[in-house]
PDB file of C-alpha atoms in Angstrom:
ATOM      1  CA  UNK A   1      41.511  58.818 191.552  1.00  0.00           C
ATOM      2  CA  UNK A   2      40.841  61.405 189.083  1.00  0.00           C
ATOM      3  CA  UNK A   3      43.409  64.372 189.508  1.00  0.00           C
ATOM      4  CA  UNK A   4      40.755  66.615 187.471  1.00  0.00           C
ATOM      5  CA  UNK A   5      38.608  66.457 190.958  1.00  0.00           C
ATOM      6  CA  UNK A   6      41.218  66.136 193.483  1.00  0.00           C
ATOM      7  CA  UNK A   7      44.599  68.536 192.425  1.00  0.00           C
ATOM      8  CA  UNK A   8      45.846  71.924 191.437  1.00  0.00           C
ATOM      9  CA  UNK A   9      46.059  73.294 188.230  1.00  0.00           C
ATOM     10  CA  UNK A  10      49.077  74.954 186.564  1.00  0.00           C
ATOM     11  CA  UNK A  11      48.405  76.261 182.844  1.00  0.00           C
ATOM     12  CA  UNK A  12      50.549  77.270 180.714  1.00  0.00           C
ATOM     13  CA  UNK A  13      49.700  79.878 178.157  1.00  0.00           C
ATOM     14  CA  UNK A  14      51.810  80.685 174.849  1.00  0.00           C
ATOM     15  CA  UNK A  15      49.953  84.403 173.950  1.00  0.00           C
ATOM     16  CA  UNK A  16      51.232  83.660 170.297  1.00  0.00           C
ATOM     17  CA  UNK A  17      49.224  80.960 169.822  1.00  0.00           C
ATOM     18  CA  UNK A  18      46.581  81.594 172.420  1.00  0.00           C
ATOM     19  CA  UNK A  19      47.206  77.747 172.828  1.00  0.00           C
ATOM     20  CA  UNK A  20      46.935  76.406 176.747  1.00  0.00           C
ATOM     21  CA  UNK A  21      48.029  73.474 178.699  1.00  0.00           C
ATOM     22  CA  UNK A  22      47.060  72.360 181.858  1.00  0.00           C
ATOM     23  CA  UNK A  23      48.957  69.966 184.198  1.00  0.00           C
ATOM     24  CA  UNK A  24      47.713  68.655 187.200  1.00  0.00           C
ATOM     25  CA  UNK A  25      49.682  68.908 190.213  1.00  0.00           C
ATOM     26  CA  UNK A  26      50.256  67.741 193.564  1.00  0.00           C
ATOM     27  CA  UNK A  27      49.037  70.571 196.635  1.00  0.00           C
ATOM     28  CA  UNK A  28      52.476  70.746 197.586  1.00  0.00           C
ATOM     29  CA  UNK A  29      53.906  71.339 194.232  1.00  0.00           C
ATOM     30  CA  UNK A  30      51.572  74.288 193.866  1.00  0.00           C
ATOM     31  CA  UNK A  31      52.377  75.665 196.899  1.00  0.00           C
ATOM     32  CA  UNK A  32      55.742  75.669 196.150  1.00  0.00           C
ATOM     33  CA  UNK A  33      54.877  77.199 192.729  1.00  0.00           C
ATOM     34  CA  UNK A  34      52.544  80.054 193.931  1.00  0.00           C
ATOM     35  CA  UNK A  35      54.788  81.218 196.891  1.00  0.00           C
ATOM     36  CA  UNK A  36      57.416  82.511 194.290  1.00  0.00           C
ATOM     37  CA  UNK A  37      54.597  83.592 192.403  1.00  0.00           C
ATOM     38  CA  UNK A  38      53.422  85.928 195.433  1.00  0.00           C
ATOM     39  CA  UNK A  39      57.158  86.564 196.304  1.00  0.00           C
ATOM     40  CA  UNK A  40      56.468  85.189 199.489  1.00  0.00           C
ATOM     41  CA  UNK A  41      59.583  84.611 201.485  1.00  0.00           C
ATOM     42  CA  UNK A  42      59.921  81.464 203.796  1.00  0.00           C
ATOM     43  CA  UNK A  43      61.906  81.769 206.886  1.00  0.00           C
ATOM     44  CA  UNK A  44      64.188  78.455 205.769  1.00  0.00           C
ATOM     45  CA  UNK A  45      64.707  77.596 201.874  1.00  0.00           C
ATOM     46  CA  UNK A  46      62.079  75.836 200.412  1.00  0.00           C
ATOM     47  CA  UNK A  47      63.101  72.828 198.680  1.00  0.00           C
ATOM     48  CA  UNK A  48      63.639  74.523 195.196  1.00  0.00           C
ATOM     49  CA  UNK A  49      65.406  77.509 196.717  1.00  0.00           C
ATOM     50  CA  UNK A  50      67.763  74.714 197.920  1.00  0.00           C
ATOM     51  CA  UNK A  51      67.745  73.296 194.790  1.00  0.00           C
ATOM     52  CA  UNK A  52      68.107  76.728 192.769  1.00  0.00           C
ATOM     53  CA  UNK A  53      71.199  77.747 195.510  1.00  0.00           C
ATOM     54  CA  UNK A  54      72.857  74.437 195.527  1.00  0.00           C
ATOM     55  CA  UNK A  55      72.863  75.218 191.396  1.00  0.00           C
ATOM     56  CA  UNK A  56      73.944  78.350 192.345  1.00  0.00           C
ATOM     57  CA  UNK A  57      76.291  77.887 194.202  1.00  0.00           C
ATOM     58  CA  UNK A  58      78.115  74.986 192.682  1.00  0.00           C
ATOM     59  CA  UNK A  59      78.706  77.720 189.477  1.00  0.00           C
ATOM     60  CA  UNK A  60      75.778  76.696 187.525  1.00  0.00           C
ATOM     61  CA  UNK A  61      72.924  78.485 185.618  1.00  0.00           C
ATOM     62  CA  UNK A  62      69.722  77.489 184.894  1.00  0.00           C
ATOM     63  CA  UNK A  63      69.437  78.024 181.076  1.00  0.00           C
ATOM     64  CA  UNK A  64      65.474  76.872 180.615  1.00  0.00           C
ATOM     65  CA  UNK A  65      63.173  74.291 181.396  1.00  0.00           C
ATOM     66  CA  UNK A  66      60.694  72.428 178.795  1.00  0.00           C
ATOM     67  CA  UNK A  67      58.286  70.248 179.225  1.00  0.00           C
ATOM     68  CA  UNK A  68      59.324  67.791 177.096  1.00  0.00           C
ATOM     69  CA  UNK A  69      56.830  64.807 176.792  1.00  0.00           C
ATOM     70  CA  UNK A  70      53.685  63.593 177.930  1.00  0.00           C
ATOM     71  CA  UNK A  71      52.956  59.738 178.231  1.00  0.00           C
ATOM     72  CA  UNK A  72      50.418  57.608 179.361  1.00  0.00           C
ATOM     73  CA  UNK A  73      48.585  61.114 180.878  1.00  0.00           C
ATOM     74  CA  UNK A  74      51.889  61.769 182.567  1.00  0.00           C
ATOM     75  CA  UNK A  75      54.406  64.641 181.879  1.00  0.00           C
ATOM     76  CA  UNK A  76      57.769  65.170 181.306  1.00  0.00           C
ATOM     77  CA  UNK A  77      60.494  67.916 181.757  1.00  0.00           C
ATOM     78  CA  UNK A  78      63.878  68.864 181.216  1.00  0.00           C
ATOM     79  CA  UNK A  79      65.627  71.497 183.700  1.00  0.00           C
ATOM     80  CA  UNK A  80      68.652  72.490 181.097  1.00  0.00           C
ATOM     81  CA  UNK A  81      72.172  73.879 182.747  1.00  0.00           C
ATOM     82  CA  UNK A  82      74.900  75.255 182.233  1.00  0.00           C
ATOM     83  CA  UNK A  83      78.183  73.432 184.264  1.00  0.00           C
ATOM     84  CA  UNK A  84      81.496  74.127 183.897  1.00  0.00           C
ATOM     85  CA  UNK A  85      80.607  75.615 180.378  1.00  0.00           C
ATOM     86  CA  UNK A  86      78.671  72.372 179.431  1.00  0.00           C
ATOM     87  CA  UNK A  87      75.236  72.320 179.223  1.00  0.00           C
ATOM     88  CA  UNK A  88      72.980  69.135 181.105  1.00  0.00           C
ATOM     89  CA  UNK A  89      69.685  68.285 180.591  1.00  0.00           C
ATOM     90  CA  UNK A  90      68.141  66.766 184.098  1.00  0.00           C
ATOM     91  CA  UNK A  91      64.938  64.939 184.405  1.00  0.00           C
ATOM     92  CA  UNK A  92      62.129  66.374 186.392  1.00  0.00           C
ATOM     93  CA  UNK A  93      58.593  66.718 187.049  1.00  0.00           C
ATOM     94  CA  UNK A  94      57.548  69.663 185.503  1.00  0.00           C
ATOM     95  CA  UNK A  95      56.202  71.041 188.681  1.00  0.00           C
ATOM     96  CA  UNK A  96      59.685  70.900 189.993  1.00  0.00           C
ATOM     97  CA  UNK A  97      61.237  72.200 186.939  1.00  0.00           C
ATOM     98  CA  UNK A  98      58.374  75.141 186.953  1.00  0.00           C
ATOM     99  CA  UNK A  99      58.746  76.073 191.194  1.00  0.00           C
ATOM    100  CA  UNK A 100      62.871  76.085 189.814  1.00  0.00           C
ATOM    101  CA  UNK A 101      62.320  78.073 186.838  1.00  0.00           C
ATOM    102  CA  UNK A 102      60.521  80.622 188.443  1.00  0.00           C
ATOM    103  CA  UNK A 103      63.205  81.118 191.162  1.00  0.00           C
ATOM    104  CA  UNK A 104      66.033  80.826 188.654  1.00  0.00           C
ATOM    105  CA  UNK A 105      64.210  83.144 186.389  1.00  0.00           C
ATOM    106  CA  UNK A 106      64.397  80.851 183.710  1.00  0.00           C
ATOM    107  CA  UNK A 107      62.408  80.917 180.776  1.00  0.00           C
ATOM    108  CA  UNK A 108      59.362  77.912 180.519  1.00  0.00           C
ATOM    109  CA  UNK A 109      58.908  76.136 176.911  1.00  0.00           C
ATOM    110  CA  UNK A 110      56.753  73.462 176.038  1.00  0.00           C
ATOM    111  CA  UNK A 111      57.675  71.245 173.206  1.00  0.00           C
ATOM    112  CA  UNK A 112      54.609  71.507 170.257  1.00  0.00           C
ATOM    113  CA  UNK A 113      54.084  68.041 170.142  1.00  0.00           C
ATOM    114  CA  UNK A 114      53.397  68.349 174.150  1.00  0.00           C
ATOM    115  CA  UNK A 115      50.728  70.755 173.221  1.00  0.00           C
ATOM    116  CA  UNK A 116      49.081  68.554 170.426  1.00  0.00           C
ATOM    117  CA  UNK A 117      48.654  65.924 172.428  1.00  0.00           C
ATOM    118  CA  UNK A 118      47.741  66.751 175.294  1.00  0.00           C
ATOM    119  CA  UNK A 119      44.038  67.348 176.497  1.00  0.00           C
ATOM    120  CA  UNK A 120      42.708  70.418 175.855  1.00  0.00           C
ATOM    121  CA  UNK A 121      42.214  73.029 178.881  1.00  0.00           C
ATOM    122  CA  UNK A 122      38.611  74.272 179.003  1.00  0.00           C
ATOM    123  CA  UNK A 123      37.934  77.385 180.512  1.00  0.00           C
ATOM    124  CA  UNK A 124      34.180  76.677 180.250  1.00  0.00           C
ATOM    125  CA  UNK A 125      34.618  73.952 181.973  1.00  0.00           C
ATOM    126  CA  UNK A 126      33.329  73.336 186.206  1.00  0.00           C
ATOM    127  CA  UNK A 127      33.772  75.773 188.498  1.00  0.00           C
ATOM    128  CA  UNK A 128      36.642  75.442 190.846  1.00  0.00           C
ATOM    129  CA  UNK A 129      35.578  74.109 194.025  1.00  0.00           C
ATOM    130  CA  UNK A 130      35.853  76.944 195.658  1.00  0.00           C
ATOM    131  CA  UNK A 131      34.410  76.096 199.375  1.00  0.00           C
ATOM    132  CA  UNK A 132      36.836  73.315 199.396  1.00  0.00           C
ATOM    133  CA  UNK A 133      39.305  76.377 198.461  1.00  0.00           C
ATOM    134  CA  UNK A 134      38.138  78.447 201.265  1.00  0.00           C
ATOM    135  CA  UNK A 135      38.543  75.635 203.900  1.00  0.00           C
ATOM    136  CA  UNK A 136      41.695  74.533 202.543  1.00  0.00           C
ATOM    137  CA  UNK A 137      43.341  78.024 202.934  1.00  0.00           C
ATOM    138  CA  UNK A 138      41.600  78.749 206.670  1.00  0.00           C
ATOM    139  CA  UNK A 139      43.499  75.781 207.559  1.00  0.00           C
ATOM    140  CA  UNK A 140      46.863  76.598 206.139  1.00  0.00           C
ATOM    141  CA  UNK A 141      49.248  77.640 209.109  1.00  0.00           C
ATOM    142  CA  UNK A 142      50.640  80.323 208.887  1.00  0.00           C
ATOM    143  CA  UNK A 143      54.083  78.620 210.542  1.00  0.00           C
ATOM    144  CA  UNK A 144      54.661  76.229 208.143  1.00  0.00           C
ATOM    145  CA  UNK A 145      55.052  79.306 204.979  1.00  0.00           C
ATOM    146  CA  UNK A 146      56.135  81.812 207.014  1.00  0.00           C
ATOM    147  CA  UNK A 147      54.585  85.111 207.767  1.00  0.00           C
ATOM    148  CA  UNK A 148      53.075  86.885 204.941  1.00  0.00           C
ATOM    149  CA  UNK A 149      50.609  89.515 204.343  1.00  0.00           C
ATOM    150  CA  UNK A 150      48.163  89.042 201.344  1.00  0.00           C
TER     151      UNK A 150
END
């Protein structure tokens, strides 16, 4: 299956450079991404507010995240923390790592060589699909994000 024609989009843009990258995720993942993005509060924790509080909680900070590599067309991050005055570098799927750096507050790097390689975004590109959009969002339910106005 080609995730170009099937999955969100998240793109990451470095204004200093103007340089973009684009990483296809899952529909969860960017729901979980865009709900902090909209500050749209959940009744129950989403998985990455767990995550994030769990962090929290256990005296840890989320220092940064980076996505580190990119291999056979598949990415790579690091969530970095500070324990105990130690700093750990996790694994993660840089959706993950993004939906926990945007709750943490966290700041987002991508390593350069990330960047080179990777396949350029194209903003010229086809237009989203955007009656698949429109039935996709008529059918979200409203019970499973929580109540929201937009």
């Amino acid at each position: 299956m080609d995730p170009t024609t099937s999955s969100p989009i998240i793109l990451l843009h470095n204004p200093e450079s103007q340089k973009v990258l684009s990483i296809w995720v899952g529909i969860h993942e960017a729901n979980a991404i865009a709900l902090q993005l909209e500050n749209v509060a959940t009744p129950r924790p989403m998985t990455h507010d767990l995550l994030k509080n769990v962090i929290t909680d256990l005296k840890g900070v989320v220092r940064r995240i980076v996505v580190s590599d990119l291999k056979e067309n598949t990415f790579f991050a690091l969530i970095y923390l500070d324990v105990a005055g130690e700093t750990v570098a996790i694994d993660a799927r840089p959706s993950d790592a993004i939906a926990l750096a945007l709750r943490a507050r966290a700041p987002i790097f991508v390593e350069e060589s990330v960047v080179d390689s990777a396949r350029p975004f194209d903003p010229t590109g086809d237009k989203p699909d955007t009656d698949r959009l429109q039935k996709w969002l008529e059918n979200l339910d409203p019970d499973e994000l929580g109540k929201y106005k937009m």
